[in-house]
CSV table of C-alpha atoms and ligand atoms in Angstrom, one decimal:
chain,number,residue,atom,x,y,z
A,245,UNK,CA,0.2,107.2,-62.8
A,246,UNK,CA,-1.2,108.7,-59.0
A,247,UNK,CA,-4.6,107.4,-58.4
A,248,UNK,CA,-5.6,111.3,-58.6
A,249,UNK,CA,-4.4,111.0,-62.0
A,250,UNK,CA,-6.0,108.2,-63.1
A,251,UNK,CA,-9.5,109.2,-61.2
A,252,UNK,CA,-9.3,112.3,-63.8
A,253,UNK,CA,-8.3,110.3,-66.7
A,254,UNK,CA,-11.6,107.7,-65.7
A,255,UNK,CA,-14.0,110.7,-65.5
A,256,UNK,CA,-12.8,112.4,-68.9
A,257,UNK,CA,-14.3,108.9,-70.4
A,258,UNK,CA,-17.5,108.4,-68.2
A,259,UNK,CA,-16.1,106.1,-66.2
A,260,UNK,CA,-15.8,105.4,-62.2
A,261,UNK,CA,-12.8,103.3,-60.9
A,262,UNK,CA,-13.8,100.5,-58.2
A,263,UNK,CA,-10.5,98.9,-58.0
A,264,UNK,CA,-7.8,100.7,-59.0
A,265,UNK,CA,-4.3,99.3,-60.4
A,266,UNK,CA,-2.4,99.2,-56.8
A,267,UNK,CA,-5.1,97.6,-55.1
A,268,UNK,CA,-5.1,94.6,-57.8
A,269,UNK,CA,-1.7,94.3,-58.2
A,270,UNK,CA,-1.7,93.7,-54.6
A,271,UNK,CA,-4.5,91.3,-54.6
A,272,UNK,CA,-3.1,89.2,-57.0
A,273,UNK,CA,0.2,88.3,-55.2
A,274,UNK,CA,-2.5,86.8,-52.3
A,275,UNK,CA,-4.5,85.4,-54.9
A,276,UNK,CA,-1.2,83.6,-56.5
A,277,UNK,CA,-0.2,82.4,-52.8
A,278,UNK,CA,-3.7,80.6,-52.3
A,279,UNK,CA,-3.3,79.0,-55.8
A,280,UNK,CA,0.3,77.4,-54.6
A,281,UNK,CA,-0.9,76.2,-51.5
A,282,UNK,CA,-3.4,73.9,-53.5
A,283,UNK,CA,0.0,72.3,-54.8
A,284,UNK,CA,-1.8,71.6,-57.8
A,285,UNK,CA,1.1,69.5,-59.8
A,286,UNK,CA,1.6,70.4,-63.7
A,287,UNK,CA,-0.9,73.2,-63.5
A,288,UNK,CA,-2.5,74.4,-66.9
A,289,UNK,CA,-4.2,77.6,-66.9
A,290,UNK,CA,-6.9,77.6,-69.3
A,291,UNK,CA,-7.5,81.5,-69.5
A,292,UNK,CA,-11.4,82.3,-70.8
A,293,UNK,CA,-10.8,85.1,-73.7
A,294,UNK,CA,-11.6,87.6,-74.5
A,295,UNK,CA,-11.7,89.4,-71.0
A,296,UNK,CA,-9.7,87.3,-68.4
A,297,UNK,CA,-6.4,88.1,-71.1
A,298,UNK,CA,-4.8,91.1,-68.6
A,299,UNK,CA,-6.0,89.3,-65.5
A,300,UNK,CA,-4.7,85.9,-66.5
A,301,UNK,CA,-1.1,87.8,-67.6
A,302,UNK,CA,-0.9,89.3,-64.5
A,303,UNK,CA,-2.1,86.3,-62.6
A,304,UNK,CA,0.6,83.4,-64.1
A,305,UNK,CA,3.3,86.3,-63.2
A,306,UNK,CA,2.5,86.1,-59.6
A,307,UNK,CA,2.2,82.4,-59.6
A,308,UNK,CA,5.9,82.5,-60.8
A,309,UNK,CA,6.9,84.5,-58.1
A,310,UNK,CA,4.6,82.0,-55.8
A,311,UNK,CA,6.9,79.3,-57.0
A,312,UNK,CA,4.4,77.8,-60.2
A,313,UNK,CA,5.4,77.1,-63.4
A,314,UNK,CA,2.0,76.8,-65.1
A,315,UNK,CA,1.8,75.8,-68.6
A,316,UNK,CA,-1.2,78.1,-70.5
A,317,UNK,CA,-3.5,77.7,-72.8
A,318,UNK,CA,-6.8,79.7,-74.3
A,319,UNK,CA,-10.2,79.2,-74.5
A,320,UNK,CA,-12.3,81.6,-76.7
A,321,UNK,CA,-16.2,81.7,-75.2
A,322,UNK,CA,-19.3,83.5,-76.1
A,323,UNK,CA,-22.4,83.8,-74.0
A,324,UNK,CA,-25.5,85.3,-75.9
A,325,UNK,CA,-28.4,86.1,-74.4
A,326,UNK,CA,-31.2,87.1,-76.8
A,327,UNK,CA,-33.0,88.8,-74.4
A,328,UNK,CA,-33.0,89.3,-70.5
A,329,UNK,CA,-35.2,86.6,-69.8
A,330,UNK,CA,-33.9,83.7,-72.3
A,331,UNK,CA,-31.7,81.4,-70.9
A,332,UNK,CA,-27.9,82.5,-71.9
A,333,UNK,CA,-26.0,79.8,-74.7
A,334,UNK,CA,-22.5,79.4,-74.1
A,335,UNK,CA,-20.5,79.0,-77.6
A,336,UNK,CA,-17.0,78.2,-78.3
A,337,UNK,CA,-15.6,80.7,-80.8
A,338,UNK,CA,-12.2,79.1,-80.8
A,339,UNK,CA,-10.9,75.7,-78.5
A,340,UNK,CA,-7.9,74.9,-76.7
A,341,UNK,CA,-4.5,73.3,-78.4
A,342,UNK,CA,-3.3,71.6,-75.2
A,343,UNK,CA,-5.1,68.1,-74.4
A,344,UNK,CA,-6.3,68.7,-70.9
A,345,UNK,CA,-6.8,64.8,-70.2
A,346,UNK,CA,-5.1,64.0,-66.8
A,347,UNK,CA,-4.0,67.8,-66.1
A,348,UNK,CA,-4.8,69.8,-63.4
A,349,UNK,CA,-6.3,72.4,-64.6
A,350,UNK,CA,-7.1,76.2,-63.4
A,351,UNK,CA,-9.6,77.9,-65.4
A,352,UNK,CA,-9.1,82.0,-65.3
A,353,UNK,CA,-12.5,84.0,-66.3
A,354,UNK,CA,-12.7,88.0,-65.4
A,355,UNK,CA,-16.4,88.0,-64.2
A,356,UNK,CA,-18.5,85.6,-62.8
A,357,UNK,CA,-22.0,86.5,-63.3
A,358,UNK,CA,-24.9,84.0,-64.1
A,359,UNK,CA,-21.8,81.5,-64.1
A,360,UNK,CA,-23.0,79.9,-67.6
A,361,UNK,CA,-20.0,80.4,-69.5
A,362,UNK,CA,-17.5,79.0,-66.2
A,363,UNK,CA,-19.6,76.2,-66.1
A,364,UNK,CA,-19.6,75.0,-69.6
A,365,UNK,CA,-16.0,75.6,-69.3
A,366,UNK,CA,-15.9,73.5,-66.6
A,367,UNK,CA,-18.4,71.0,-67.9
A,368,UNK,CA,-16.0,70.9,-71.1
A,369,UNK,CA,-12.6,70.0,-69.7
A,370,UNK,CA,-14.2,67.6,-66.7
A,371,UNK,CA,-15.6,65.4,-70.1
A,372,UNK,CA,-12.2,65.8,-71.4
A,373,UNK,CA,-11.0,64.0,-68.5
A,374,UNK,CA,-9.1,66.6,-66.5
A,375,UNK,CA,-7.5,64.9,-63.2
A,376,UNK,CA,-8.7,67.9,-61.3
A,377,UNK,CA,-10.8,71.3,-62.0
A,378,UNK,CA,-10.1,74.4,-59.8
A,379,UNK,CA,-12.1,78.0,-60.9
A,380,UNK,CA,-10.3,81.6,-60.3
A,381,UNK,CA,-12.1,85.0,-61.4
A,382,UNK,CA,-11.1,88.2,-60.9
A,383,UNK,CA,-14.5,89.4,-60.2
A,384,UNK,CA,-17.8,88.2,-58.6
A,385,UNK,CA,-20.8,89.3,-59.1
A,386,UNK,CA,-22.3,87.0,-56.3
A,387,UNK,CA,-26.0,88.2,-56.3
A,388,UNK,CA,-26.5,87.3,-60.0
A,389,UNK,CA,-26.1,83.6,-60.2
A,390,UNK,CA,-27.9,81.5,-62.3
A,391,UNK,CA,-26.4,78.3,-62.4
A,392,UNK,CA,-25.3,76.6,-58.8
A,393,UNK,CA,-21.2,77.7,-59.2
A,394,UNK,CA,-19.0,79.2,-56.8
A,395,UNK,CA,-15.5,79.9,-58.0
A,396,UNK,CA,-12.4,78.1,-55.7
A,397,UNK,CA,-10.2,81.7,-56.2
A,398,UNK,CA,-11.6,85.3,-56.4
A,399,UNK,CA,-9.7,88.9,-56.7
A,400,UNK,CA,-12.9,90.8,-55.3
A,401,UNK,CA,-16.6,90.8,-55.0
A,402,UNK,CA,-18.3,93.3,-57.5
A,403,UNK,CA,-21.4,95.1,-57.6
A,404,UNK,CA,-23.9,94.6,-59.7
A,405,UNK,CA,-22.8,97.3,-62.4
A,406,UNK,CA,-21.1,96.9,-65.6
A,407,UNK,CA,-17.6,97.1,-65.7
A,408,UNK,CA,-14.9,97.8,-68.0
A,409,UNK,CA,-11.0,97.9,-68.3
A,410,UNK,CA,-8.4,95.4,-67.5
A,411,UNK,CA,-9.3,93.2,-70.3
A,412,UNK,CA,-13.0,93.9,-70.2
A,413,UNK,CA,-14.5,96.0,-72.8
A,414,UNK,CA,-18.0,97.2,-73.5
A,415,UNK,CA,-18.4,97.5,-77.4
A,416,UNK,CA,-14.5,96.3,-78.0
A,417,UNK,CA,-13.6,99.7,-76.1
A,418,UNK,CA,-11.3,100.3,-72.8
A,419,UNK,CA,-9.4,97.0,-72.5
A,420,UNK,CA,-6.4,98.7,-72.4
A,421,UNK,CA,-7.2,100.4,-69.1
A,422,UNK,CA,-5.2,100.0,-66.2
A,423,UNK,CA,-8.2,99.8,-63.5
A,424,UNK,CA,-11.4,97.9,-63.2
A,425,UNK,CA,-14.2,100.8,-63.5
A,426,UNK,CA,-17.9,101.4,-64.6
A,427,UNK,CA,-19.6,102.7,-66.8
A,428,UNK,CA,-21.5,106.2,-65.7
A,429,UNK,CA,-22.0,108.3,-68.6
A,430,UNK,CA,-22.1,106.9,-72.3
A,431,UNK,CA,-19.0,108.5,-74.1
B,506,LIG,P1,-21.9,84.6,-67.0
B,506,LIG,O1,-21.8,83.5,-68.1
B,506,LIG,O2,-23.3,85.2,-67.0
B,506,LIG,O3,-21.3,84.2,-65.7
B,506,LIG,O4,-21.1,85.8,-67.6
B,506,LIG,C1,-19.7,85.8,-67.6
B,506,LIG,C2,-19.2,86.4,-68.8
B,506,LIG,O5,-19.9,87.6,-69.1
B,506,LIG,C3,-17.8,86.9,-68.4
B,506,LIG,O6,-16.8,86.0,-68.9
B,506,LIG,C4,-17.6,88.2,-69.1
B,506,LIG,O7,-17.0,88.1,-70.3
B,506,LIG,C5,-19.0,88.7,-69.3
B,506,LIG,N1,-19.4,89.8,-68.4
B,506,LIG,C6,-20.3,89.7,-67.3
B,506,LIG,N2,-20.4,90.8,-66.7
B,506,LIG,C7,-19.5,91.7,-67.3
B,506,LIG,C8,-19.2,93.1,-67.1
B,506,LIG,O8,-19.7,93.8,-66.1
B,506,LIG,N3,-18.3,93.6,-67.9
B,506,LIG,C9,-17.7,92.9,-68.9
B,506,LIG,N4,-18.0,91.6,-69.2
B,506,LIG,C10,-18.9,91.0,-68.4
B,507,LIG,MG1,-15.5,86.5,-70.4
């Protein structure tokens, strides 16, 4: 679909595109080429669900064409924050198959905000006795951080604005979209 196109489609659900589907199709083949020059050996990609699932599909396609052949597994997180000023608990709603001990392993999250749920990822397969630890995430929202975390690999920097599509929903809705956007008007 033309960007026109899917400018129109956004706006008929409320929505403004900040990176459309060209401009992260293209990011992710640079992203993929930084990731192979680690030349991480036996790389497991432990994708953070719900909302890394699109980015993380698209991601392991482009570290084929880089020359990977990562083995993939899931990790199924929850971060509730009671209110704005509680501290955020990280919960895992379903765990990995794959034994991580001695891997190296990429961990794949969409957003990294406070950076509580990539840590206690992290935290999680360092005491499973992962060889080595490397974070990728398709956005950053830098300004945010509440935990001292920086991720090895990101797609783009992000305003501090909600966003939704390519795997990220607000209330279970516009996963299926094919840009990053945010939310303007509720629809
Ligand atoms: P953190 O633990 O505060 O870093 O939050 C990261 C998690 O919150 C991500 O894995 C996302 O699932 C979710 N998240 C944070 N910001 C957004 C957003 O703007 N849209 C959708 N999900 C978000
Ligand atoms: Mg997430």
């Amino acid at each position: 679909m033309a960007n026109a196109d899917l400018s129109a489609l956004a706006a008929s659900k409320g929505l403004e595109i900040i990176f459309p589907p060209d401009q992260i199709a293209r990011r992710m083949e640079e992203l993929a080429a930084e990731i192979a020059r680690r030349g991480l050996e036996q790389l497991l990609v432990v994708a953070v669900l719900k909302g890394s699932f699109v980015f993380a599909a698209d991601l392991i396609r482009a570290l084929h064409r880089a020359g990977l052949e990562p083995d993939v597994d899931f990790i199924t997180l929850s971060s509730y924050r009671k209110s704005t000023t509680s501290r955020g608990q990280v919960e895992i709603l379903r765990d990995l198959d794959l034994d991580v001990a001695g891997r190296n392993v990429l961990i794949v999250d969409d957003v990294l905000d406070s950076g509580r749920t990539l840590a206690f990822a992290k935290d999680l397969i360092a005491a499973r006795g992962a060889r080595s630890i490397a974070t990728c995430v398709l956005l950053d929202k830098q300004t945010r951080r509440a935990v001292n975390l920086e991720a090895d690999f990101r797609a783009f920097e992000c305003p501090e604005v909600f966003v939704v599509g390519y795997g990220m929903d607000v209330a279970h809705r516009y996963r299926e979209l094919p840009f990053v956007g945010r939310v303007v008007k509720d629809g």
